[in-house]
Amino acid sequence: MNNNYSNSLLSLLKLKFSAKFHLLLLFLFVCSFANAATITSATSGNWNATTTWVGGVVPTASDDVIIATTHTVTVTVSTGITNLLLNKSSAKIIINPNQILTVSGTYKSNATLTDGVNGPGSIRFTGTISINRMTSTGTLPNVIIGDGVSTNTVKMASGFKVANLTINTGAIFDNNSKNIGINGNLLVNGTILPSSKGNFTFSGLSNTIAGSTPSITINNASFSGTYTNNLTVFNVVNNLTGTGTLINSASKTLTIGRNATLTTLTATAADNTVIYTRPGAQTVKPTTYYNLTLSGSGAKNSALVYVVNGTLSMQGTATVSSAPTYGTVAKLEYNRNSPLAAGVEWISPFVATGGVIIINTGLITSNSAKVFNSSVPLTVANDSGGGLDNGGFAISGASVFTLANDANLYLSGTSTFPSGFSTNTIGATSTVEYNGTAQTVAVQNYGNLNLSNSGNKTFAGATLIAGELALSGTAVAILPT
């Protein structure tokens, strides 16, 4: 009897506990919906005023907000919400200076003309969403992507304009082949996804492209204002256009994949580099460059004068149709992995004190006799079969000739070793090959010495060979007596 009573009491207690627990769950469920309300504007007014909202409740971070037609709601203090809908064409938000409206969920604007989201403050998106227009003709807001801590992706659903665009650390911005206009600064600490379509139009008066991200790649860039690139690498896949100015800062790199018709390109800062990369014929903008790299393939043309004060680097399989004007300390560099017959870029006499340097694995063949003025060096530093072939033409100078370790020098026709240089530095593992017909073997301290093709190879005097002496073809070595 006592056991039955105890069991009944225990069952009653369990039932009461279960009922209370379910009531608690129901309470929390109801509260969660109460805390995640959809709040609609009742009239125009300040965001933080109860009279602005239906029900007299100011939206909080967990709420969804609808701005109804003809209403203008002004954000006077930074705040946050979940989802935002500007319901009709005349719905409007104004964000006051230095204030931020944070949207952690979805965003859509049906507003047109001067309505929509207006600045001069900022709207920040911290969710992974698609967004459409801000305001067409109103005061442009600043747009911030990400909170700088978490990861999110924001994709453009349609083209729009902003004042400043900031992409925070961890955030990804996808222009989704849409056009974006930026009237202020572009700050990239996160990622801009490369796109094969869509344009970035920059129209600020004196603004920057900057950030901690090493590089960005965009399809087309158009400038109607003045901008300074402070990113390490700014890649423009296709066209660089507009009536404005782009300044490439010191030690920064700008790559141009197609046409550069921008009115003013300023690329004179120390160690900055402009690279033309098109796989095909491409026009080089006539301006003054510090470093200029011609890569890709095809002829790089310029109908007007262009100046190189630092390094002209020939890369890929590109050629050039007109020589630049070299600055006093400029240098011509061949950095190729395929052969090239030197063109008009290798002027003679070469007077810029940076001289000519050949690196990488491509064999460069001289197209005419080459003269180097005083204090102008010639350096051959490539390996794996590359190097310099004099093409049978004389090479002379008055400064330093360097044939680095593993580099190759080919002397053809009846030509001989480069003459007149005050110092010849020949690496112990370099190779000099006399591969013409009858030739005089100059007195030098060679690394490896090859005598090939045909004819007598007559030694001008006692010669030191650190590596190997090789004969091939029908060549005959005529040693000194």
Coordinates of C-alpha atoms in Angstrom, one line a residue:
M1 CA 0.0 0.0 0.0
N2 CA 2.8 2.4 0.9
N3 CA 4.6 1.5 -2.3
N4 CA 1.5 2.2 -4.4
Y5 CA 1.2 5.6 -2.7
S6 CA 4.9 6.4 -3.3
N7 CA 4.6 5.5 -6.9
S8 CA 1.5 7.6 -7.4
L9 CA 3.2 10.6 -5.7
L10 CA 6.2 10.2 -7.9
S11 CA 4.1 10.1 -11.1
L12 CA 2.2 13.2 -10.0
L13 CA 5.5 15.1 -9.5
K14 CA 6.8 14.0 -12.9
L15 CA 3.6 15.1 -14.6
K16 CA 3.8 18.6 -12.9
F17 CA 7.4 18.9 -13.8
S18 CA 6.7 17.9 -17.4
A19 CA 3.9 20.4 -17.7
K20 CA 6.0 23.3 -16.3
F21 CA 8.9 22.4 -18.7
H22 CA 6.6 22.5 -21.7
L23 CA 5.1 25.8 -20.5
L24 CA 8.7 27.1 -20.2
L25 CA 9.5 26.0 -23.8
L26 CA 6.3 27.6 -25.1
F27 CA 7.2 30.8 -23.3
L28 CA 10.7 30.9 -24.8
F29 CA 9.2 30.1 -28.2
V30 CA 6.7 33.0 -28.0
C31 CA 9.4 35.3 -26.7
S32 CA 11.7 34.5 -29.6
F33 CA 9.0 35.5 -32.0
A34 CA 8.2 38.6 -30.0
N35 CA 11.9 39.5 -30.1
A36 CA 12.2 38.9 -33.9
A37 CA 9.3 41.1 -35.0
T38 CA 8.7 42.7 -38.4
I39 CA 8.4 46.4 -37.8
T40 CA 7.0 48.8 -40.4
S41 CA 7.3 52.5 -40.6
A42 CA 4.2 54.4 -39.6
T43 CA 5.4 57.8 -40.8
S44 CA 8.5 59.8 -41.6
G45 CA 10.8 60.5 -38.7
N46 CA 13.9 59.6 -36.8
W47 CA 14.8 55.9 -36.6
N48 CA 15.0 56.0 -32.8
A49 CA 11.7 57.7 -32.3
T50 CA 8.8 55.4 -31.2
T51 CA 6.3 57.5 -33.2
T52 CA 8.1 56.5 -36.4
W53 CA 7.0 52.9 -36.1
V54 CA 3.8 50.9 -36.2
G55 CA 3.1 49.8 -32.6
G56 CA 5.5 52.4 -31.2
V57 CA 8.5 50.0 -31.0
V58 CA 11.9 51.0 -32.2
P59 CA 13.6 48.1 -34.2
T60 CA 16.5 46.3 -32.7
A61 CA 19.1 43.9 -34.1
S62 CA 16.8 40.9 -34.2
D63 CA 14.0 42.7 -36.0
D64 CA 13.0 42.9 -39.7
V65 CA 12.2 46.4 -41.0
I66 CA 10.0 47.6 -43.8
I67 CA 10.1 51.2 -44.9
A68 CA 6.7 52.0 -46.3
T69 CA 5.8 54.2 -49.3
T70 CA 6.4 58.0 -49.0
H71 CA 8.2 57.5 -45.6
T72 CA 11.6 58.9 -44.9
V73 CA 13.3 57.5 -41.9
T74 CA 16.5 59.1 -40.6
V75 CA 19.2 57.2 -38.8
T76 CA 20.6 59.6 -36.2
V77 CA 22.4 57.0 -34.1
S78 CA 24.1 53.9 -35.3
T79 CA 21.9 50.8 -35.0
G80 CA 21.4 47.3 -36.4
I81 CA 18.6 45.1 -37.7
T82 CA 18.2 41.8 -39.4
N83 CA 16.4 42.2 -42.7
L84 CA 15.6 45.4 -44.6
L85 CA 13.0 46.1 -47.2
L86 CA 12.3 49.5 -48.8
N87 CA 8.8 48.5 -50.0
K88 CA 7.9 51.0 -52.7
S89 CA 9.5 53.4 -55.1
S90 CA 9.2 56.4 -52.7
A91 CA 10.5 54.7 -49.5
K92 CA 13.7 56.4 -48.2
I93 CA 16.3 56.1 -45.5
I94 CA 18.8 58.8 -44.7
I95 CA 21.8 57.9 -42.6
N96 CA 23.4 60.9 -40.9
P97 CA 27.1 61.6 -41.0
N98 CA 29.3 59.2 -39.1
Q99 CA 26.4 56.8 -38.3
I100 CA 26.1 53.2 -39.5
L101 CA 23.0 51.1 -40.2
T102 CA 24.0 47.4 -39.9
V103 CA 22.0 44.8 -41.8
S104 CA 22.8 41.3 -40.8
G105 CA 20.2 39.6 -43.0
T106 CA 18.6 40.3 -46.4
Y107 CA 18.3 43.6 -48.2
K108 CA 16.1 44.8 -51.0
S109 CA 15.2 48.2 -52.3
N110 CA 12.3 49.0 -54.6
A111 CA 13.0 52.8 -54.3
T112 CA 13.9 54.9 -57.3
L113 CA 15.4 58.4 -58.0
T114 CA 16.4 60.3 -54.9
D115 CA 14.7 57.7 -52.6
G116 CA 16.3 54.5 -51.3
V117 CA 19.2 54.4 -48.9
N118 CA 20.8 57.8 -48.7
G119 CA 24.0 59.0 -47.0
P120 CA 26.2 60.7 -46.1
G121 CA 26.5 57.9 -43.4
S122 CA 27.1 54.2 -44.0
I123 CA 25.2 51.0 -44.4
R124 CA 27.0 47.8 -43.4
F125 CA 26.1 44.3 -44.6
T126 CA 27.3 41.4 -42.4
G127 CA 25.4 38.5 -43.9
T128 CA 25.8 36.4 -47.0
I129 CA 23.3 38.0 -49.3
S130 CA 22.6 39.7 -52.6
I131 CA 22.0 43.4 -52.7
N132 CA 20.6 45.8 -55.2
R133 CA 20.5 49.6 -55.6
M134 CA 21.1 52.1 -52.9
T135 CA 19.9 55.4 -54.3
S136 CA 19.9 56.5 -58.0
T137 CA 20.1 60.2 -57.8
G138 CA 20.1 61.0 -54.0
T139 CA 23.0 61.4 -51.6
L140 CA 25.2 58.3 -52.0
P141 CA 25.9 56.3 -48.8
N142 CA 29.1 54.6 -47.9
V143 CA 28.8 50.8 -48.2
I144 CA 30.7 48.5 -45.8
I145 CA 31.0 44.8 -46.5
G146 CA 31.6 42.6 -43.4
D147 CA 32.3 43.3 -39.7
G148 CA 36.0 42.7 -39.9
V149 CA 35.8 39.5 -37.8
S150 CA 33.4 36.9 -39.4
T151 CA 33.3 35.7 -43.0
N152 CA 30.5 36.8 -45.4
T153 CA 29.8 37.2 -49.1
V154 CA 27.9 40.0 -50.6
K155 CA 26.8 39.7 -54.2
M156 CA 25.5 42.5 -56.4
A157 CA 22.0 41.7 -57.8
S158 CA 22.0 44.9 -59.9
G159 CA 24.3 47.8 -60.6
F160 CA 24.5 50.7 -58.2
K161 CA 26.6 53.6 -57.0
V162 CA 28.1 54.3 -53.6
A163 CA 30.3 57.0 -52.0
N164 CA 33.0 55.0 -50.3
L165 CA 33.2 51.2 -50.6
T166 CA 34.9 49.3 -47.8
I167 CA 35.5 45.5 -47.9
N168 CA 36.5 44.4 -44.4
T169 CA 38.8 41.5 -43.4
G170 CA 37.1 38.2 -44.0
A171 CA 34.5 39.7 -46.3
I172 CA 34.0 38.8 -50.0
F173 CA 32.5 41.2 -52.5
D174 CA 31.2 39.8 -55.8
N175 CA 30.2 42.4 -58.3
N176 CA 28.5 39.5 -60.2
S177 CA 29.3 41.0 -63.6
K178 CA 27.4 44.1 -62.6
N179 CA 28.5 47.8 -62.9
I180 CA 29.4 49.7 -59.7
G181 CA 30.1 53.4 -59.4
I182 CA 32.4 54.6 -56.6
N183 CA 32.4 58.3 -55.8
G184 CA 34.9 58.1 -53.0
N185 CA 37.6 55.7 -51.8
L186 CA 37.8 52.0 -52.4
L187 CA 39.3 50.2 -49.3
V188 CA 39.9 46.5 -49.7
N189 CA 41.0 44.5 -46.6
G190 CA 39.0 41.5 -47.8
T191 CA 38.4 40.0 -51.2
I192 CA 37.0 41.2 -54.5
L193 CA 36.1 38.2 -56.6
P194 CA 37.5 38.5 -60.1
S195 CA 34.9 39.0 -62.8
S196 CA 35.0 38.7 -66.6
K197 CA 32.3 41.4 -67.0
G198 CA 31.1 44.5 -65.3
N199 CA 32.8 47.9 -64.8
F200 CA 34.2 49.8 -61.9
T201 CA 33.6 53.5 -62.4
F202 CA 35.6 55.9 -60.2
S203 CA 34.5 59.5 -60.1
G204 CA 35.8 61.0 -56.9
L205 CA 37.8 64.2 -57.0
S206 CA 40.9 63.1 -55.0
N207 CA 40.6 59.6 -53.7
T208 CA 42.5 56.3 -53.1
I209 CA 42.3 52.7 -54.0
A210 CA 43.9 51.0 -51.0
G211 CA 43.8 48.3 -48.3
S212 CA 45.8 45.4 -46.8
T213 CA 44.8 43.0 -49.5
P214 CA 47.8 42.4 -51.7
S215 CA 45.9 42.6 -55.0
I216 CA 42.5 42.9 -56.7
T217 CA 41.4 42.0 -60.2
I218 CA 38.5 43.8 -61.9
N219 CA 37.2 43.7 -65.5
N220 CA 37.2 47.3 -66.7
A221 CA 38.2 50.4 -64.7
S222 CA 37.0 53.9 -65.8
F223 CA 38.1 57.1 -64.1
S224 CA 36.5 60.5 -64.3
G225 CA 38.1 61.9 -61.2
T226 CA 41.6 61.6 -59.7
Y227 CA 42.6 58.4 -57.9
T228 CA 45.8 57.1 -56.4
N229 CA 46.5 53.3 -56.4
N230 CA 48.0 52.2 -53.1
L231 CA 47.3 48.5 -53.5
T232 CA 50.4 46.3 -54.1
V233 CA 48.9 45.0 -57.3
F234 CA 45.9 46.5 -59.2
N235 CA 44.9 44.2 -62.1
V236 CA 42.6 45.5 -64.8
V237 CA 41.7 42.6 -67.0
N238 CA 40.5 44.6 -70.0
N239 CA 40.2 48.3 -70.5
L240 CA 41.5 51.3 -68.5
T241 CA 39.4 54.2 -69.7
G242 CA 38.0 57.6 -68.8
T243 CA 38.7 61.3 -68.8
G244 CA 40.3 61.3 -65.3
T245 CA 43.6 60.5 -63.7
L246 CA 45.1 57.4 -62.1
I247 CA 48.3 57.8 -60.1
N248 CA 50.3 54.6 -59.4
S249 CA 52.1 55.0 -56.1
A250 CA 55.7 54.1 -55.4
S251 CA 56.5 50.3 -55.5
K252 CA 52.9 49.5 -56.6
T253 CA 52.0 47.5 -59.8
L254 CA 49.3 48.2 -62.3
T255 CA 48.5 45.6 -64.9
I256 CA 46.5 46.4 -68.1
G257 CA 45.0 43.6 -70.1
R258 CA 43.7 45.4 -73.1
N259 CA 43.5 49.1 -74.0
A260 CA 44.7 52.1 -71.9
T261 CA 42.9 55.1 -73.2
L262 CA 42.6 56.9 -69.8
T263 CA 43.4 60.6 -70.3
T264 CA 46.1 60.7 -67.6
L265 CA 48.2 57.9 -66.3
T266 CA 50.8 59.0 -63.8
A267 CA 53.4 56.3 -63.3
T268 CA 56.6 58.1 -62.3
A269 CA 56.8 57.2 -58.6
A270 CA 59.9 55.3 -57.6
D271 CA 59.8 51.6 -58.3
N272 CA 56.2 51.6 -59.5
T273 CA 55.5 49.2 -62.4
V274 CA 52.9 49.2 -65.2
I275 CA 52.5 45.9 -67.0
Y276 CA 50.8 45.4 -70.4
T277 CA 49.7 41.8 -70.5
R278 CA 47.4 41.3 -73.5
P279 CA 48.0 38.1 -75.5
G280 CA 48.1 40.0 -78.8
A281 CA 48.8 43.5 -80.2
Q282 CA 48.4 46.2 -77.6
T283 CA 48.9 50.0 -77.5
V284 CA 51.2 51.4 -74.9
K285 CA 49.9 54.6 -73.5
P286 CA 52.4 57.5 -74.3
T287 CA 53.4 58.7 -70.8
T288 CA 56.4 58.6 -68.5
Y289 CA 56.9 55.3 -66.7
Y290 CA 59.3 54.3 -63.9
N291 CA 59.2 50.5 -64.6
L292 CA 57.4 49.3 -67.7
T293 CA 56.8 45.6 -68.5
L294 CA 55.7 44.4 -71.9
S295 CA 54.4 40.8 -71.6
G296 CA 51.8 38.5 -73.1
S297 CA 52.3 38.3 -76.8
G298 CA 52.2 40.3 -80.0
A299 CA 53.5 43.8 -80.7
K300 CA 53.2 46.5 -78.1
N301 CA 52.8 49.7 -80.0
S302 CA 53.0 53.4 -79.2
A303 CA 52.5 56.1 -81.9
L304 CA 53.9 58.8 -79.6
V305 CA 56.8 59.1 -77.2
Y306 CA 56.9 57.1 -74.1
V307 CA 59.6 57.4 -71.5
V308 CA 61.1 54.7 -69.2
N309 CA 63.1 56.0 -66.2
G310 CA 63.6 52.7 -64.4
T311 CA 63.4 49.3 -66.2
L312 CA 61.9 48.3 -69.5
S313 CA 61.3 44.5 -69.1
M314 CA 60.5 42.4 -72.2
Q315 CA 58.6 39.3 -71.1
G316 CA 56.4 36.6 -72.5
T317 CA 56.6 36.6 -76.3
A318 CA 55.9 40.3 -76.7
T319 CA 57.8 42.6 -79.0
V320 CA 57.8 46.4 -79.3
S321 CA 57.3 48.5 -82.4
S322 CA 59.0 51.7 -81.2
A323 CA 61.8 52.3 -78.7
P324 CA 61.2 54.3 -75.6
T325 CA 63.1 57.3 -74.5
Y326 CA 65.3 55.9 -71.7
G327 CA 66.0 58.0 -68.6
T328 CA 69.5 58.6 -67.4
V329 CA 69.7 55.5 -65.2
A330 CA 67.2 53.3 -67.0
K331 CA 67.8 49.7 -67.8
L332 CA 66.6 47.3 -70.6
E333 CA 65.8 43.8 -69.3
Y334 CA 65.1 40.7 -71.2
N335 CA 63.2 38.3 -68.9
R336 CA 61.8 35.7 -71.2
N337 CA 61.6 31.9 -71.4
S338 CA 61.4 31.9 -75.2
P339 CA 63.9 33.1 -77.9
L340 CA 63.7 36.6 -79.2
A341 CA 65.5 38.5 -81.9
A342 CA 66.3 41.9 -80.3
G343 CA 64.3 44.7 -81.8
V344 CA 64.2 48.5 -81.7
E345 CA 64.1 48.5 -77.9
W346 CA 67.9 47.7 -77.8
I347 CA 69.1 51.0 -79.0
S348 CA 72.8 51.6 -80.0
P349 CA 74.7 53.3 -78.6
F350 CA 73.0 52.4 -75.2
V351 CA 73.6 55.4 -73.0
A352 CA 71.4 54.8 -69.9
T353 CA 73.6 53.7 -67.0
G354 CA 71.3 50.8 -66.0
G355 CA 72.6 49.0 -69.2
V356 CA 71.2 45.8 -70.6
I357 CA 70.6 42.6 -68.6
I358 CA 69.4 39.2 -70.0
I359 CA 67.9 36.8 -67.5
N360 CA 65.6 33.8 -67.5
T361 CA 65.9 31.0 -70.1
G362 CA 65.2 32.8 -73.4
L363 CA 68.0 33.2 -75.9
I364 CA 68.3 36.8 -77.1
T365 CA 69.9 37.3 -80.5
S366 CA 71.4 40.7 -81.4
N367 CA 70.0 42.3 -84.6
S368 CA 72.9 44.7 -85.2
A369 CA 76.2 45.9 -83.8
K370 CA 75.8 47.1 -80.3
V371 CA 77.8 49.8 -78.5
F372 CA 77.7 50.6 -74.8
N373 CA 78.8 54.0 -73.6
S374 CA 81.0 54.6 -70.6
S375 CA 79.5 53.5 -67.3
V376 CA 76.9 51.3 -69.1
P377 CA 77.1 47.6 -68.3
L378 CA 76.0 44.5 -70.2
T379 CA 75.0 41.5 -68.1
V380 CA 74.1 38.0 -69.3
A381 CA 72.6 36.0 -66.4
N382 CA 70.3 33.4 -67.8
D383 CA 70.8 29.7 -67.9
S384 CA 69.3 26.4 -69.2
G385 CA 70.3 27.1 -72.8
G386 CA 69.3 30.7 -72.9
G387 CA 71.7 33.6 -73.0
L388 CA 73.0 36.1 -75.6
D389 CA 73.7 35.3 -79.3
N390 CA 75.6 38.2 -80.9
G391 CA 74.1 37.3 -84.3
G392 CA 77.5 37.7 -85.9
F393 CA 77.6 41.4 -84.9
A394 CA 80.3 43.1 -82.9
I395 CA 79.5 44.1 -79.3
S396 CA 81.7 46.8 -77.7
G397 CA 81.7 48.9 -74.6
A398 CA 83.7 50.8 -72.0
S399 CA 82.3 49.6 -68.7
V400 CA 81.6 46.1 -67.3
F401 CA 80.6 42.9 -69.2
T402 CA 79.3 40.1 -67.0
L403 CA 78.7 36.5 -68.0
A404 CA 77.3 35.0 -64.9
N405 CA 77.6 31.4 -63.7
D406 CA 75.5 29.0 -65.9
A407 CA 74.9 31.8 -68.5
N408 CA 75.7 31.3 -72.2
L409 CA 77.3 33.5 -74.8
Y410 CA 77.1 32.5 -78.5
L411 CA 79.5 34.1 -81.0
S412 CA 78.6 33.4 -84.6
G413 CA 79.8 34.3 -88.1
T414 CA 83.4 35.6 -88.0
S415 CA 82.8 37.7 -84.8
T416 CA 84.8 37.5 -81.6
F417 CA 84.3 38.2 -77.9
P418 CA 82.8 41.6 -76.8
S419 CA 85.6 44.1 -76.9
G420 CA 86.5 47.3 -75.2
F421 CA 84.9 46.7 -71.8
S422 CA 87.1 47.8 -68.9
T423 CA 86.2 44.7 -66.9
N424 CA 85.1 41.2 -68.1
T425 CA 83.6 39.0 -65.4
I426 CA 83.1 35.5 -66.6
G427 CA 81.6 32.9 -64.3
A428 CA 83.4 29.6 -63.7
T429 CA 80.4 27.6 -64.8
S430 CA 79.4 29.9 -67.7
T431 CA 79.8 28.8 -71.3
V432 CA 81.2 30.8 -74.3
E433 CA 80.6 29.1 -77.7
Y434 CA 82.4 30.2 -80.9
N435 CA 79.9 28.7 -83.4
G436 CA 80.7 30.6 -86.6
T437 CA 83.3 29.9 -89.3
A438 CA 86.8 31.3 -89.1
Q439 CA 87.1 33.1 -85.7
T440 CA 89.6 34.5 -83.3
V441 CA 89.3 33.2 -79.8
A442 CA 89.9 36.2 -77.5
V443 CA 92.2 36.0 -74.5
Q444 CA 89.9 35.6 -71.5
N445 CA 89.5 33.5 -68.4
Y446 CA 86.7 31.3 -69.6
G447 CA 84.5 29.0 -67.7
N448 CA 83.5 26.4 -70.3
L449 CA 84.7 27.0 -73.9
N450 CA 83.0 25.4 -76.9
L451 CA 84.4 25.6 -80.4
S452 CA 81.7 24.4 -83.0
N453 CA 80.5 24.6 -86.5
S454 CA 83.4 25.0 -88.9
G455 CA 86.6 26.9 -89.7
N456 CA 89.7 27.6 -87.8
K457 CA 89.3 28.9 -84.2
T458 CA 92.5 30.7 -83.7
F459 CA 93.6 31.5 -80.1
A460 CA 94.9 35.0 -79.8
G461 CA 97.1 34.1 -76.9
A462 CA 97.4 32.0 -73.8
T463 CA 93.9 31.3 -72.5
L464 CA 92.7 30.0 -69.1
I465 CA 89.7 27.6 -69.1
A466 CA 88.2 26.8 -65.7
G467 CA 85.8 24.2 -67.0
E468 CA 85.8 22.1 -70.2
L469 CA 87.1 22.7 -73.7
A470 CA 84.8 21.1 -76.3
L471 CA 85.2 20.9 -80.1
S472 CA 82.4 19.9 -82.5
G473 CA 81.5 20.0 -86.2
T474 CA 84.5 20.6 -88.4
A475 CA 86.0 23.3 -86.2
V476 CA 89.8 23.3 -85.8
A477 CA 91.5 24.8 -82.7
I478 CA 94.6 26.7 -83.7
L479 CA 96.6 27.1 -80.4
P480 CA 99.2 29.9 -79.8
T481 CA 102.8 29.0 -80.4

